[in-house]
Short mmCIF file of C-alpha atoms in Angstrom, two decimals:
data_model
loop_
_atom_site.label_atom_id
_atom_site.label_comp_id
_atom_site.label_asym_id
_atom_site.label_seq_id
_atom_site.Cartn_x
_atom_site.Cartn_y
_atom_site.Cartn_z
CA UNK A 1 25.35 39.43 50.83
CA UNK A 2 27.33 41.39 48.44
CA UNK A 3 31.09 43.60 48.37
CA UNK A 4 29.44 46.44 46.61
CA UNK A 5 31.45 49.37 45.18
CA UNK A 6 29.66 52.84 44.48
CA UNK A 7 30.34 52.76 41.00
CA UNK A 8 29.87 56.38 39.70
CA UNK A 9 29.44 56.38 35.93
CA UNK A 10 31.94 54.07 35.30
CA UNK A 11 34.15 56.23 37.36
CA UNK A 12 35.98 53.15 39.35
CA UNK A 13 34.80 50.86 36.88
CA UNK A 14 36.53 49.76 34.47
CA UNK A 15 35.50 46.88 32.91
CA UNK A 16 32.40 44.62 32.57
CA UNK A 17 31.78 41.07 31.11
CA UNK A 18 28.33 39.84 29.69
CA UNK A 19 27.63 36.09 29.01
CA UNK A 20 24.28 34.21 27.69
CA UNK A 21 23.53 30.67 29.25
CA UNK A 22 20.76 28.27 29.23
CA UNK A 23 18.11 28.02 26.21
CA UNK A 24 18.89 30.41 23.36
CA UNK A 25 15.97 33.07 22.86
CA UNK A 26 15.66 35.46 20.38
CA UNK A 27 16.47 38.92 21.23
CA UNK A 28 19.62 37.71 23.43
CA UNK A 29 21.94 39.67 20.77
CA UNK A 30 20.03 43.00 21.37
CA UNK A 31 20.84 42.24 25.05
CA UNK A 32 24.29 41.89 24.57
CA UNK A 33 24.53 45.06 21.92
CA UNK A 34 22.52 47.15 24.52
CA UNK A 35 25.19 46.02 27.30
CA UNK A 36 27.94 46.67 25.03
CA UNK A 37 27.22 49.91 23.80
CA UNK A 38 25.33 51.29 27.05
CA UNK A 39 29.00 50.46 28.81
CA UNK A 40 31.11 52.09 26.23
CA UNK A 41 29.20 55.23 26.33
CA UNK A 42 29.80 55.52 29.78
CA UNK A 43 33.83 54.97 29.53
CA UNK A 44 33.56 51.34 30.80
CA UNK A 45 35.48 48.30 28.73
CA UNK A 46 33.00 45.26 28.00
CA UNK A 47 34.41 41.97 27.79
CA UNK A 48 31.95 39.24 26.01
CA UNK A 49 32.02 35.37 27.49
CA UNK A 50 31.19 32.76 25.12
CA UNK A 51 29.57 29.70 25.89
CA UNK A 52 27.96 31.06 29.16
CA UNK A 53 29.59 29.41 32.59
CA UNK A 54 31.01 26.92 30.58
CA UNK A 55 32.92 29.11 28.60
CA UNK A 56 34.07 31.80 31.86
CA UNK A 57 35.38 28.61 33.53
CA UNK A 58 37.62 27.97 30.37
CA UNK A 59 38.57 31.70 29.84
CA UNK A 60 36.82 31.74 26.34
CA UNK A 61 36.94 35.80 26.98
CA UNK A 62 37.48 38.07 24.63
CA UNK A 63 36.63 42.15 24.23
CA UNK A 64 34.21 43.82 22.45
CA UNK A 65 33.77 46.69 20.62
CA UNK A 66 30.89 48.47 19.08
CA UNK A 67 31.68 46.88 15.69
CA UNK A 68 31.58 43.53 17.43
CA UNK A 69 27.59 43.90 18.00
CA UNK A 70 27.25 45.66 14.52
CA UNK A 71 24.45 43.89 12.60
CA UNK A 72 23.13 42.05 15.86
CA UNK A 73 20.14 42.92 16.59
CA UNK A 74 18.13 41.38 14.33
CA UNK A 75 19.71 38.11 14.72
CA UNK A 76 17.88 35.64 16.60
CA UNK A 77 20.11 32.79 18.74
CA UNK A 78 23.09 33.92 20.80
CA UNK A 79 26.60 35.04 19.09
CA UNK A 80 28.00 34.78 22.57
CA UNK A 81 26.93 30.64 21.75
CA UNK A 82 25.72 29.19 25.25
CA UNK A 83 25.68 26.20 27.47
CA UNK A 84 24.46 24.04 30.06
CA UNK A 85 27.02 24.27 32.82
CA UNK A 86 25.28 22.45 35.74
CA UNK A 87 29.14 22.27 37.40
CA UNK A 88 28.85 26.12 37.85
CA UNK A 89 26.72 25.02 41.35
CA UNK A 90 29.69 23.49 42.76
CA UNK A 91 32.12 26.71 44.92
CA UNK A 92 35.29 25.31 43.86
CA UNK A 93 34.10 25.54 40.38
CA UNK A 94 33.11 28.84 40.82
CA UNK A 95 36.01 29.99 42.02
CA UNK A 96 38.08 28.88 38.91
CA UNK A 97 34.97 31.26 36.68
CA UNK A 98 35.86 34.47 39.60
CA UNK A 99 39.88 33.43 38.60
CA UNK A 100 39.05 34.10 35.29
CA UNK A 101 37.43 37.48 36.30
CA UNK A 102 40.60 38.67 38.01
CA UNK A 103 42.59 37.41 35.38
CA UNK A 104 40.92 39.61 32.70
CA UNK A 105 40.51 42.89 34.90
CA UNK A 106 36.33 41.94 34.93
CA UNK A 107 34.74 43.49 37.65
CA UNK A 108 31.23 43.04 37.24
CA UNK A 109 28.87 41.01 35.43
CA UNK A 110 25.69 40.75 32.93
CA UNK A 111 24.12 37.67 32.78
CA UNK A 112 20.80 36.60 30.18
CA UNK A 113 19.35 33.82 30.63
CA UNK A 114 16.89 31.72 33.28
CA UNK A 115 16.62 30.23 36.29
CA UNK A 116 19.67 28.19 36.30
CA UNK A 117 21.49 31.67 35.14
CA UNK A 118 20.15 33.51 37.88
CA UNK A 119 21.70 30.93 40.78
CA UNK A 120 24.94 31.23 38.61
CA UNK A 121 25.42 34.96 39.11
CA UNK A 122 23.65 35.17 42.36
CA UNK A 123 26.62 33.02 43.45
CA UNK A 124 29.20 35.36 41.39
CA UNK A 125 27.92 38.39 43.61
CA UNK A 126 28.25 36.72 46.93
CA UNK A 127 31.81 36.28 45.87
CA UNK A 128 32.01 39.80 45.68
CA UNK A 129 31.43 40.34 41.70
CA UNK A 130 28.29 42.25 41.46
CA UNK A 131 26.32 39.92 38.34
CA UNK A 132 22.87 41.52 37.32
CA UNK A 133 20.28 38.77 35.55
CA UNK A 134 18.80 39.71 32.17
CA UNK A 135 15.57 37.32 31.72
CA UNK A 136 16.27 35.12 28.31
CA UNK A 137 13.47 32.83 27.99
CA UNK A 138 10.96 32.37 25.67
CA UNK A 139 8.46 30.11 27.63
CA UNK A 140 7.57 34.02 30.23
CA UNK A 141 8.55 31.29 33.13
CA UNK A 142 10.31 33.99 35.34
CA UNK A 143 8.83 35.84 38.16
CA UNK A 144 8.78 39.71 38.45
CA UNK A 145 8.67 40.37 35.06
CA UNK A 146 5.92 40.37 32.59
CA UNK A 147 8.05 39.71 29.42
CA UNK A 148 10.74 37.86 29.28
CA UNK A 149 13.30 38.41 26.38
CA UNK A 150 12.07 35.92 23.59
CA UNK A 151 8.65 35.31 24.80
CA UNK A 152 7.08 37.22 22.09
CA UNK A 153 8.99 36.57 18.95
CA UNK A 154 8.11 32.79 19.94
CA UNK A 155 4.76 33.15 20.18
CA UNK A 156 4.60 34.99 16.46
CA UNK A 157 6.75 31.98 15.20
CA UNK A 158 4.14 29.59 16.51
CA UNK A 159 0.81 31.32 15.75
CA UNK A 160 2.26 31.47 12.39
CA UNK A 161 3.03 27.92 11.74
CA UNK A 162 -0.27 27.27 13.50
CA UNK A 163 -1.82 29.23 10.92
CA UNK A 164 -0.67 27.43 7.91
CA UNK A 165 -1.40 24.08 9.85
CA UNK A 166 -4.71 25.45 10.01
CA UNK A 167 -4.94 25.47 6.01
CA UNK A 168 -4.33 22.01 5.45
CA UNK A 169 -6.24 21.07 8.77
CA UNK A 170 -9.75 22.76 6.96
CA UNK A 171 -8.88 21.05 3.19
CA UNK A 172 -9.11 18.00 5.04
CA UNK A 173 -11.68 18.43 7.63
CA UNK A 174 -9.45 17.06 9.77
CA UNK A 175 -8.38 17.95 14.15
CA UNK A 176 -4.81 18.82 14.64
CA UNK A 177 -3.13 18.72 18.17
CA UNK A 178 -0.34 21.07 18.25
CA UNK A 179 2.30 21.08 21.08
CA UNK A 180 4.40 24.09 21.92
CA UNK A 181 7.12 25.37 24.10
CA UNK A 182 6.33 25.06 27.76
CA UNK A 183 7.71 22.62 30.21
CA UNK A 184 6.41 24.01 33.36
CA UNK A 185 4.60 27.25 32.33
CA UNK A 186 1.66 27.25 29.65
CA UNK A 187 2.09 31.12 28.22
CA UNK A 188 2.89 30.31 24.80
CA UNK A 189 0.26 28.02 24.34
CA UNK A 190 -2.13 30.56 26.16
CA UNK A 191 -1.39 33.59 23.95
CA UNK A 192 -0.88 31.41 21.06
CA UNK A 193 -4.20 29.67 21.63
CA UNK A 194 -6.19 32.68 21.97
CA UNK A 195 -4.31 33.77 18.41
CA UNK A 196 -5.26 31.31 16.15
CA UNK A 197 -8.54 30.70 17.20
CA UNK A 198 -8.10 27.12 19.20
CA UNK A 199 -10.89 24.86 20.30
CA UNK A 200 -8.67 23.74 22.90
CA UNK A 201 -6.04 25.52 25.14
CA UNK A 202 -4.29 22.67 27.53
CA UNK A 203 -1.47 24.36 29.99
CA UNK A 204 0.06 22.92 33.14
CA UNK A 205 -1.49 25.65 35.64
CA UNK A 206 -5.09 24.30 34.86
CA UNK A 207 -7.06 21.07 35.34
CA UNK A 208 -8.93 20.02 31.54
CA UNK A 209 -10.98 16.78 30.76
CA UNK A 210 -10.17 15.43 27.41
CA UNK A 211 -13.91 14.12 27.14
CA UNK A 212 -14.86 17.79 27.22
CA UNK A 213 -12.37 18.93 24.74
CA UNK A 214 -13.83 16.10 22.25
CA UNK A 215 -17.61 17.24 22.72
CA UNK A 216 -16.17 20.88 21.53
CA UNK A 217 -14.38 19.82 19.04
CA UNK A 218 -17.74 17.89 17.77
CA UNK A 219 -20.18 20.98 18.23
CA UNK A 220 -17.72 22.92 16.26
CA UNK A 221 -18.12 20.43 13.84
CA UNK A 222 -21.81 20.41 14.30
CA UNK A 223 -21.90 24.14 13.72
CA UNK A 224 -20.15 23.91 10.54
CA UNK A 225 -16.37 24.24 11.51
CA UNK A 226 -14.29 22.39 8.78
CA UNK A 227 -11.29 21.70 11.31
CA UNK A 228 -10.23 21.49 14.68
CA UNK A 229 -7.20 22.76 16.85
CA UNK A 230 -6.23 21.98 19.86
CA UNK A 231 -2.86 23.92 21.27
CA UNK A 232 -1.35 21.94 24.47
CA UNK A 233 1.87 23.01 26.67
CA UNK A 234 4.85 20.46 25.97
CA UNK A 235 4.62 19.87 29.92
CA UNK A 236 1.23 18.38 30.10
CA UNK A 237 1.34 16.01 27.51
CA UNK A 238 2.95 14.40 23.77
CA UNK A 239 1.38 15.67 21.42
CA UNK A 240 1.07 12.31 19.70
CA UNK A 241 -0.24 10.91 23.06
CA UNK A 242 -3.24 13.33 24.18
CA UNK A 243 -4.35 12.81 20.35
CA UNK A 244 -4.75 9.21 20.91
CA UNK A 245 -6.57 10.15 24.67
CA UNK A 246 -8.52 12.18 22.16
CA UNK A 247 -9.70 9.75 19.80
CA UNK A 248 -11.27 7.68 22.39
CA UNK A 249 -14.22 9.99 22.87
CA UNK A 250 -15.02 11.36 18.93
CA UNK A 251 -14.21 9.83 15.50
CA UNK A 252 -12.27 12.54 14.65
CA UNK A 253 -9.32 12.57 11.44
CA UNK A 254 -6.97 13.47 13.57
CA UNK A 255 -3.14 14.80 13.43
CA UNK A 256 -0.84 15.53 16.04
CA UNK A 257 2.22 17.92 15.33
CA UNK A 258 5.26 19.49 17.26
CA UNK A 259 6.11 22.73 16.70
CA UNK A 260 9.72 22.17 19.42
CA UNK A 261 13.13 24.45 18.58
CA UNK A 262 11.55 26.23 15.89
CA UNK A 263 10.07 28.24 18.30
CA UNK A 264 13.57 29.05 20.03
CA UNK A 265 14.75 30.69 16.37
CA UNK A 266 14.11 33.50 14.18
CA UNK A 267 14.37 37.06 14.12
CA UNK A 268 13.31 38.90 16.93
CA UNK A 269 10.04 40.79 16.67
CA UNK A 270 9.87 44.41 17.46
CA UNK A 271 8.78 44.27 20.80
CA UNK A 272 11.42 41.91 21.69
CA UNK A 273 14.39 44.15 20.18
CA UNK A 274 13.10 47.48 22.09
CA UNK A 275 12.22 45.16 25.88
CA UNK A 276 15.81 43.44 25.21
CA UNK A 277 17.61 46.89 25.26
CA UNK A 278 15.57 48.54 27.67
CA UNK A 279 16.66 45.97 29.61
CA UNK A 280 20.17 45.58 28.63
CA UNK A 281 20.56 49.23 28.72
CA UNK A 282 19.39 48.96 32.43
CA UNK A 283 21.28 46.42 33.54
CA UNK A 284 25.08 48.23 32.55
CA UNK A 285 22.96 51.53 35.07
CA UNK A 286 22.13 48.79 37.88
CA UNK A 287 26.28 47.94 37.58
CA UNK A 288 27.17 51.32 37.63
CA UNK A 289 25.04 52.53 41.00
CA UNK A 290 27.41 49.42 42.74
CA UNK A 291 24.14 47.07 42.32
CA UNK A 292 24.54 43.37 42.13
CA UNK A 293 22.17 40.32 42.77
CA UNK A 294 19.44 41.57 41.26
CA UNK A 295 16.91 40.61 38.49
CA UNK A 296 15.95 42.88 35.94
CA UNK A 297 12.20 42.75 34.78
CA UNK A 298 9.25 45.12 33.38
CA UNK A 299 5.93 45.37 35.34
CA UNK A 300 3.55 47.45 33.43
CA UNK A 301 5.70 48.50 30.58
CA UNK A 302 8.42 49.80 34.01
CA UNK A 303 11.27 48.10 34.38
CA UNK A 304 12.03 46.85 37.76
CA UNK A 305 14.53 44.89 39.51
CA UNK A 306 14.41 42.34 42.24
CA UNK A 307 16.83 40.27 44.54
CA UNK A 308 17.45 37.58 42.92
CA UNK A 309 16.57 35.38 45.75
CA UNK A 310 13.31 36.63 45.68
CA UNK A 311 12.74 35.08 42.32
CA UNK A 312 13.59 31.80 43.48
CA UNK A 313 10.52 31.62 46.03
CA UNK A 314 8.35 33.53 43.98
CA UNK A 315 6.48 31.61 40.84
CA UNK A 316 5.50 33.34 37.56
CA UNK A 317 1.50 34.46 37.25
CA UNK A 318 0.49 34.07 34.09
CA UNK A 319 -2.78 35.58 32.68
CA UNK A 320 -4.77 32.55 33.33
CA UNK A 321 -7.70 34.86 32.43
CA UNK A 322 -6.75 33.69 28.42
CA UNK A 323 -7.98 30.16 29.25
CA UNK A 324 -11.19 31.09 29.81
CA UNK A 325 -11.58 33.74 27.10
CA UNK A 326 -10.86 30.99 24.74
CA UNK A 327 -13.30 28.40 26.54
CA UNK A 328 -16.02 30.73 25.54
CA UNK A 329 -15.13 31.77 22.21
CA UNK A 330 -14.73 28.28 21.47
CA UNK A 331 -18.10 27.57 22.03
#
């Protein structure tokens, strides 16, 4: 699939490029500091890419030192900036990014970001430029990893507006429905649910009856509760909408409320600063063995990588064992 090089310690490479693409997550910037200053330590020049495939197409390149990721790693969002480049799918177009390579002396390449990212330099390495895939995502949608990088500094940045929802939800006695992040994968609003204490946990991966959700929400009531939450995945439902579902089966005072692209900001938590440069700090090793077209992940606090193309047939398993934790303690 791949021209790979035995890279020795950066002994026949030279230089490396790193880019960030897709939706921002926080911890991307320790990524791209671990990258940077992994490569440098091993002799090896590191070239950043703004604007992810957008930006390589365009030549937006420019090199990095160790000052240049100075003071990054507690910034949440990407310095790099990134973009949706759905052109990158087309060859010709990625032949112009691999001209860009050549013309900067770029070898090899480090890309965060998700899905769409991982087809992007999956592509790059069957061109013959080995590209390794960092996993930037906060909605933990990517298979073969446990974490991704953002996952958890989004889920403290929702629990804790949850939490101050919460206050005013109990001064007024009232039922909030609270959408987060989660198009096709329901982890934030599992982990998040289980957090601040939800009545209700609704996620894409499993079936829920809105009648059901009402007669908790009115035992809870029964038994004293002065509020109600109810945490739902932005795939399965508006916010707005599954409140009004909601209000045809209980007289509840009820609010609906969307957390959205807060979640995507912030400073990265702890655990997201150490997994993000493990990871990045992996990634510039995978490079230097003459690896390419692989995925980068952590199994059971190991980090791991897989074929890219595996990933793409593969779907994330979340711990659906959350859901009904909560349905119990909710009773």
């Amino acid at each position: 699939m791949s021209k790979i090089q035995n890279y020795r310690r950066g002994e026949f490479m030279k230089r490396i490029g790193i880019l960030t693409s897709g939706g921002d997550a926080p911890g991307m910037n320790a990524a791209v500091r671990a990258v940077t200053r992994t490569a440098l330590a091993n002799g090896v020049e590191v070239f950043g890419i703004r604007y992810g495939y957008a930006g390589l197409v365009a030549g937006d390149i420019f090199q990095m030192t160790s000052a240049t990721v100075a003071d990054k790693i507690e910034r949440g969002g990407t310095f790099l900036y990134s973009a949706r480049f759905p052109e990158f799918a087309q060859k010709e177009v990625q032949l112009k990014g691999i001209e860009q390579l050549k013309k900067h002396g770029i070898e090899a390449l480090v890309v965060i970001g998700g899905d769409g990212s991982y087809h992007g330099a999956l592509r790059l390495t069957e061109h013959g430029y080995n590209a390794i895939g960092l996993p930037g995502s906060i909605d933990n949608d990517i298979p073969y990893t446990d974490y991704t990088i953002g996952f958890d500094t989004a889920c403290n940045t929702a629990m804790e507006a949850i939490d101050k929802i919460r206050d005013t939800a109990t001064s007024h006695q009232r039922v909030f429905v609270v959408n987060v992040m989660g198009r096709d994968c329901g982890d934030i609003a599992l982990h998040v649910g289980v957090a601040t204490g939800a009545d209700a946990i609704v996620v894409p991966e499993e079936e829920y009856d809105i009648k059901e959700i009402a007669e908790t929400l009115k035992q809870g009531f029964a038994n004293g509760k002065k509020h109600g939450l109810v945490v739902v995945a932005e795939g399965v439902m508006n916010a707005e909408d599954f409140k009004n579902e909601l209000l045809k089966y209980g007289d509840f005072d009820a609010r609906a409320n969307v957390l959205a692209h807060m979640q995507r900001g912030g400073n990265p938590t702890v655990r997201d600063r150490v997994l993000s440069s493990k990871m990045g700090a992996y990634a510039v090793k995978l490079l230097l063995d003459g690896k390419g077209g692989l995925a980068v992940g952590i199994e059971n606090n190991k980090l791991i990588a897989h074929s890219i193309l595996d990933l793409f047939d593969a779907k994330h398993q979340g711990d659906y064992s959350l859901y009904s934790l909560n349905k119990d303690m909710a009773k």
